[in-house]
XYZ file of C-alpha atoms in Angstrom:
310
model
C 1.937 30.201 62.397
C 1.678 32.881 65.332
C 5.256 31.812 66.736
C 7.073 31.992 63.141
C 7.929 35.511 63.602
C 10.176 34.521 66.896
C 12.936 33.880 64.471
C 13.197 38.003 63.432
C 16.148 39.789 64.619
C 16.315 41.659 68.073
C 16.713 45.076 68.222
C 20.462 44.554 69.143
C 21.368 42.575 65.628
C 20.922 45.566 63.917
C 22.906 48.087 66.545
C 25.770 45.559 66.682
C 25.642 43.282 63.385
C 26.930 39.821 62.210
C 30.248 39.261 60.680
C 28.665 37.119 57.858
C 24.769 36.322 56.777
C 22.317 34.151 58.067
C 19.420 32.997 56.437
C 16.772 31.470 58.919
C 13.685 30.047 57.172
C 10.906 27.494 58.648
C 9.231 24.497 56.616
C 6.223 22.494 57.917
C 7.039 18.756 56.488
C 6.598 15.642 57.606
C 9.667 13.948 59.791
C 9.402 10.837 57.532
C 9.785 11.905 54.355
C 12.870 12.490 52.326
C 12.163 16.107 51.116
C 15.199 17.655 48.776
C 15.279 20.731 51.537
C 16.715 18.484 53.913
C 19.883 17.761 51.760
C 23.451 19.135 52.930
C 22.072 19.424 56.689
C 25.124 19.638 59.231
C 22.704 18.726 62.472
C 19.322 17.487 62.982
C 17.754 18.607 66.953
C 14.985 16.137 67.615
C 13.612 17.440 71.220
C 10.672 15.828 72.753
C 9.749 14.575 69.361
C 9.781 10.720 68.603
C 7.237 10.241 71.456
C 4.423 11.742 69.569
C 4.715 9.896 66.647
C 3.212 6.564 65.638
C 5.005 3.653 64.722
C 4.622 3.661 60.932
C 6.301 6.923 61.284
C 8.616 6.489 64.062
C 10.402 3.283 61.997
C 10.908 5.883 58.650
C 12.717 8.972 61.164
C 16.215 6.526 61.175
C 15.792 6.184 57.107
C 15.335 9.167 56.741
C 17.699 10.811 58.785
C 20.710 8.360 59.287
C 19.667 6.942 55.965
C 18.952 9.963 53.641
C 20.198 13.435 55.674
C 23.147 11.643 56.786
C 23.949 14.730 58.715
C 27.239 15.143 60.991
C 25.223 15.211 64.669
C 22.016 14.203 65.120
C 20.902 14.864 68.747
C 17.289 13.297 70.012
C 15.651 13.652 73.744
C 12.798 11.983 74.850
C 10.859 11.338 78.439
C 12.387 8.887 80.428
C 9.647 6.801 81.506
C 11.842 5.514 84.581
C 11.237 9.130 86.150
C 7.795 8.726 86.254
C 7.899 7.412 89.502
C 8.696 10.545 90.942
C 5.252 12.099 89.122
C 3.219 9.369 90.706
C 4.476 10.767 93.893
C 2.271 14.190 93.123
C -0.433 12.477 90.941
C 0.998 14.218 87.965
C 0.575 11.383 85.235
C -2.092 10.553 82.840
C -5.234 7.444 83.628
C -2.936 5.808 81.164
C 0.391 6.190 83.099
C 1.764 9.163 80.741
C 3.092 12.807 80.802
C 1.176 14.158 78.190
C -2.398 13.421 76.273
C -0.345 13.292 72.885
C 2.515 10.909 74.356
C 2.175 7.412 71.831
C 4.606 5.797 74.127
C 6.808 6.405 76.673
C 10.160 4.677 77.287
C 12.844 3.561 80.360
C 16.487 4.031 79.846
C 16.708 0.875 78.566
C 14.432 0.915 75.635
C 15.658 4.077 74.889
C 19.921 2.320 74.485
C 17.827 -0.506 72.333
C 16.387 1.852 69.781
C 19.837 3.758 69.856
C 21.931 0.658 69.362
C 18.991 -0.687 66.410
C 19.962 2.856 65.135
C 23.735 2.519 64.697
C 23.569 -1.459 63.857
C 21.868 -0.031 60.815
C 23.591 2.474 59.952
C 27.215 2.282 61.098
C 28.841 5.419 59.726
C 27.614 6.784 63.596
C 28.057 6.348 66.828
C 26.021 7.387 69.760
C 26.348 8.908 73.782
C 23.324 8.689 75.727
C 22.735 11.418 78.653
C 19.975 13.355 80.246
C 18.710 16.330 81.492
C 16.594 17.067 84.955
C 18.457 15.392 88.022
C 16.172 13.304 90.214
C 15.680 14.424 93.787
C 17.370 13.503 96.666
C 17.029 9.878 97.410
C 15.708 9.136 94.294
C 18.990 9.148 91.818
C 18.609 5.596 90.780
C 15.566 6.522 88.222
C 17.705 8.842 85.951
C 17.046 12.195 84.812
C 13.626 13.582 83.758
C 14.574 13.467 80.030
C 17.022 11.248 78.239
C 19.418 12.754 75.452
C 21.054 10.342 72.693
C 23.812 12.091 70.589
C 25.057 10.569 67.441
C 28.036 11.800 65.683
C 28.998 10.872 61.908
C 32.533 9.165 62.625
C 34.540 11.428 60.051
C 33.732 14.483 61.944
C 36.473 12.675 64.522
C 38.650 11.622 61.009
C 37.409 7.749 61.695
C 36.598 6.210 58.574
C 33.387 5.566 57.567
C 31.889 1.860 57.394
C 29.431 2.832 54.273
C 30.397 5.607 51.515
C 27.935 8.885 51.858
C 25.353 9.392 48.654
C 24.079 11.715 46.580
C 20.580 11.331 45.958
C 19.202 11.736 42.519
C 16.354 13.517 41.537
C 14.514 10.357 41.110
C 14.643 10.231 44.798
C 12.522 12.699 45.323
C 8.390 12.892 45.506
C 7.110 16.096 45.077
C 4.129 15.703 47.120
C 6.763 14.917 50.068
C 8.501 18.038 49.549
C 8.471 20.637 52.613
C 5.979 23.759 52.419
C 8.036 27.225 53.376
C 6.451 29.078 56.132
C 8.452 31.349 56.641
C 11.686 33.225 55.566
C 14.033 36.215 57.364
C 17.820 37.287 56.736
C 19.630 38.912 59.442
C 21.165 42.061 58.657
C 25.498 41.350 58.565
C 28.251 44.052 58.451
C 30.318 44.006 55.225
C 33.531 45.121 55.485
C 35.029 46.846 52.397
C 38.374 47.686 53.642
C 41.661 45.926 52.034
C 43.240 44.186 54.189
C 46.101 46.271 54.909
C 43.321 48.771 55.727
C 41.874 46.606 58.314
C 45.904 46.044 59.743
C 46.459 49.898 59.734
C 42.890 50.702 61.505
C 43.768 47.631 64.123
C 47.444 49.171 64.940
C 46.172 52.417 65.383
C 43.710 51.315 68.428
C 45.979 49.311 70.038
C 48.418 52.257 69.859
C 45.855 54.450 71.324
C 44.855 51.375 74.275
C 48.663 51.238 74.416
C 48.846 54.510 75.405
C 46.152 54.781 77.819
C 47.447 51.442 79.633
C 50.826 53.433 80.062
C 49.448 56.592 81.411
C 47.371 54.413 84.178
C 50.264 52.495 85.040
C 52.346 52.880 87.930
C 55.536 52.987 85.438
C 56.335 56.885 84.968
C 58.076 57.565 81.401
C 61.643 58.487 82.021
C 61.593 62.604 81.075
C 64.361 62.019 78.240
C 60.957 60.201 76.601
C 59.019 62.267 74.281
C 56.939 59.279 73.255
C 56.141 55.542 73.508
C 58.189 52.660 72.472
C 55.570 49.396 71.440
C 57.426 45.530 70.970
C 56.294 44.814 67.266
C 55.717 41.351 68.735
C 53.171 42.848 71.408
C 51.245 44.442 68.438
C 51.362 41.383 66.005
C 49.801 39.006 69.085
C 46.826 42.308 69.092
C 46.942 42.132 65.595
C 46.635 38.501 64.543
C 42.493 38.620 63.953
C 43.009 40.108 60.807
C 45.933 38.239 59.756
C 48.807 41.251 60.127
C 52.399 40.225 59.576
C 55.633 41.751 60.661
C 56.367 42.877 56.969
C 52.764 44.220 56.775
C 53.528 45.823 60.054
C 57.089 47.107 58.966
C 55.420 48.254 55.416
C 52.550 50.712 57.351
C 55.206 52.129 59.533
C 57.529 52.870 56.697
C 54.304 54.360 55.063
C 53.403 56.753 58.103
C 56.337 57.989 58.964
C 57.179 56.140 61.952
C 60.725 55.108 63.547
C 61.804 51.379 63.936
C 64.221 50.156 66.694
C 65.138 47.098 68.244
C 62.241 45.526 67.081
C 60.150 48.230 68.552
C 57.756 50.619 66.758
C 58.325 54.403 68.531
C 55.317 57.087 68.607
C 56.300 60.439 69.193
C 53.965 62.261 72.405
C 53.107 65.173 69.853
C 51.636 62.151 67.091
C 49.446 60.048 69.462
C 47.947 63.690 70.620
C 47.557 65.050 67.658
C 45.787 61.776 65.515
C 43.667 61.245 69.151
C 40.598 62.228 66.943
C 41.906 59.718 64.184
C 42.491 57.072 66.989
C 38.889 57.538 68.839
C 37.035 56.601 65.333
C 36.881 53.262 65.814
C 33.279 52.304 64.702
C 34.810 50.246 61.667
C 36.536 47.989 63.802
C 34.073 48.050 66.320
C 31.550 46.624 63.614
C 34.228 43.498 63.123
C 34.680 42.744 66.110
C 32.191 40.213 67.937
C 33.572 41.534 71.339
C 36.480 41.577 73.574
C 37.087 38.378 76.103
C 36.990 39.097 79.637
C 40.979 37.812 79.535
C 42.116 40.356 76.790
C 40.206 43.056 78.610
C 42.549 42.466 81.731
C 45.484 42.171 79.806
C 47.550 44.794 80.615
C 50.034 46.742 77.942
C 52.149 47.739 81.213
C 56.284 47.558 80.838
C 57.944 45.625 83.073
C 60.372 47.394 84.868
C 63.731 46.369 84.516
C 65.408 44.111 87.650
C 67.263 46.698 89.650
């Protein structure tokens, strides 16, 4: 119970927040049982788990999950008892030739690819990759990796058709002395955006205008002195644009709104208007709230004209 609280939001969640909500909560159940709270589960994460069970309850986890869940990835580690070699070396291991005091069993590669394949031959709708995780030292690389990872996959998340039709459990199904206990509950806080659409278009145009100006008064490429402004390819700011779905009539619409000439495809801002909306252009807190971030590539991307071929 003292390590539920890990799950509460960082400082930073609530300086820069979500795009949508997320609902975190923790339930104390037994692995075994088919508890209603497990329905409509997308991935199960097994890590270092099935080795501390016994076997009445290590034989139910496939039922249960494969069987009941049916969830799209199911991922499960375990020791790899082939490694253990290596622990002998330092006198690491257990009396009783284990890793830990709670270990029921520990198994080699090859038991491990026997309970995998049991898995699948009984419930076909998935197939499994095995893999590991700790690389053996030098001279050693025939034992394997400290852990081994088996990943199974529900075939129709790669459009294969499935051997056995998914169910829907009734409520028959379930026993309510199986059912999970709720430790624990938190929601993270989310930004909400309440803009239309075209708002969120106008307020996205109007930065890159401002980054488009900035990039040209860096560059190297002086603004012939018959140019009182900038001239920006409509196509340049509907690639910029495309996160929040802007079109080239929605573009064509909010420069017919504002005021602002159209020409060869290109949108042209007077000098005197980028100076004197700079304050309207520096606000950008709204979009800086959607955003997640900016990749490293779009950072270096530069808004520079190419000079024409002399």
């Amino acid at each position: 119970m003292k390590n539920v609280t890990s799950t509460n939001p960082l400082v930073a969640d609530y300086i820069r927040h979500r795009l949508g909500p997320l609902h975190v909560e923790i339930l104390k159940g037994n692995v075994a049982h088919a508890s209603e709270q497990l329905l409509n589960t997308d991935a199960v994460v097994a890590l270092e788990l099935i080795e501390h069970v016994y076997d009445d309850v290590l034989d139910k986890i496939p039922s249960n999950i494969f069987g009941f869940m049916q969830p799209k990835l199911a991922v499960f580690s375990t020791p790899n008892a082939d490694y253990n070699v290596i622990f002998k070396r330092f006198k690491t291991l257990l009396p009783n030739g284990l890793r830990h005091p709670d270990h029921k069993f520990e198994w080699t590669r090859e038991e491990f690819k026997s309970w995998c394949m049991r898995v699948v031959e009984a419930y076909p709708n998935y197939m499994f990759s095995i893999m590991g995780v700790g690389k053996a030292p030098k001279g050693f690389e025939t034992v394997g990796n400290v852990s081994q990872i088996a990943m199974f996959v529900r075939k129709d998340s790669f459009d294969m058709q499935l051997i056995d039709p998914l169910h829907s459990p009734t409520s028959a199904t379930f026993d309510p002395k199986e059912s999970y206990k709720l430790l624990y509950s938190v929601d993270y806080p989310f930004y909400v955006d309440t803009r239309t659409d075209k708002e969120k278009v106008w307020s996205e145009v109007q930065f890159e205008i401002h980054r488009f100006k900035i990039a040209q008064d860096s560059s190297e490429n002086d603004i012939p002195s018959d140019q009182s402004g900038y001239k920006i390819p409509i196509a340049d700011l509907l690639a910029r644009t495309h996160r929040v779905n802007a079109t080239k009539d929605i573009l064509l619409e909010l420069f017919q709104e504002n005021s602002m000439e159209v020409n060869d495809d290109c949108v042209f801002i007077p000098e005197s208007d980028v100076e004197s909306n700079g304050s309207d252009l520096n606000d950008f807190s709204d979009r800086l709230s959607l955003e997640t971030g900016v990749s490293d590539q779009e950072e270096k991307e530069c808004w520079d004209i190419k000079k024409d071929p002399e």
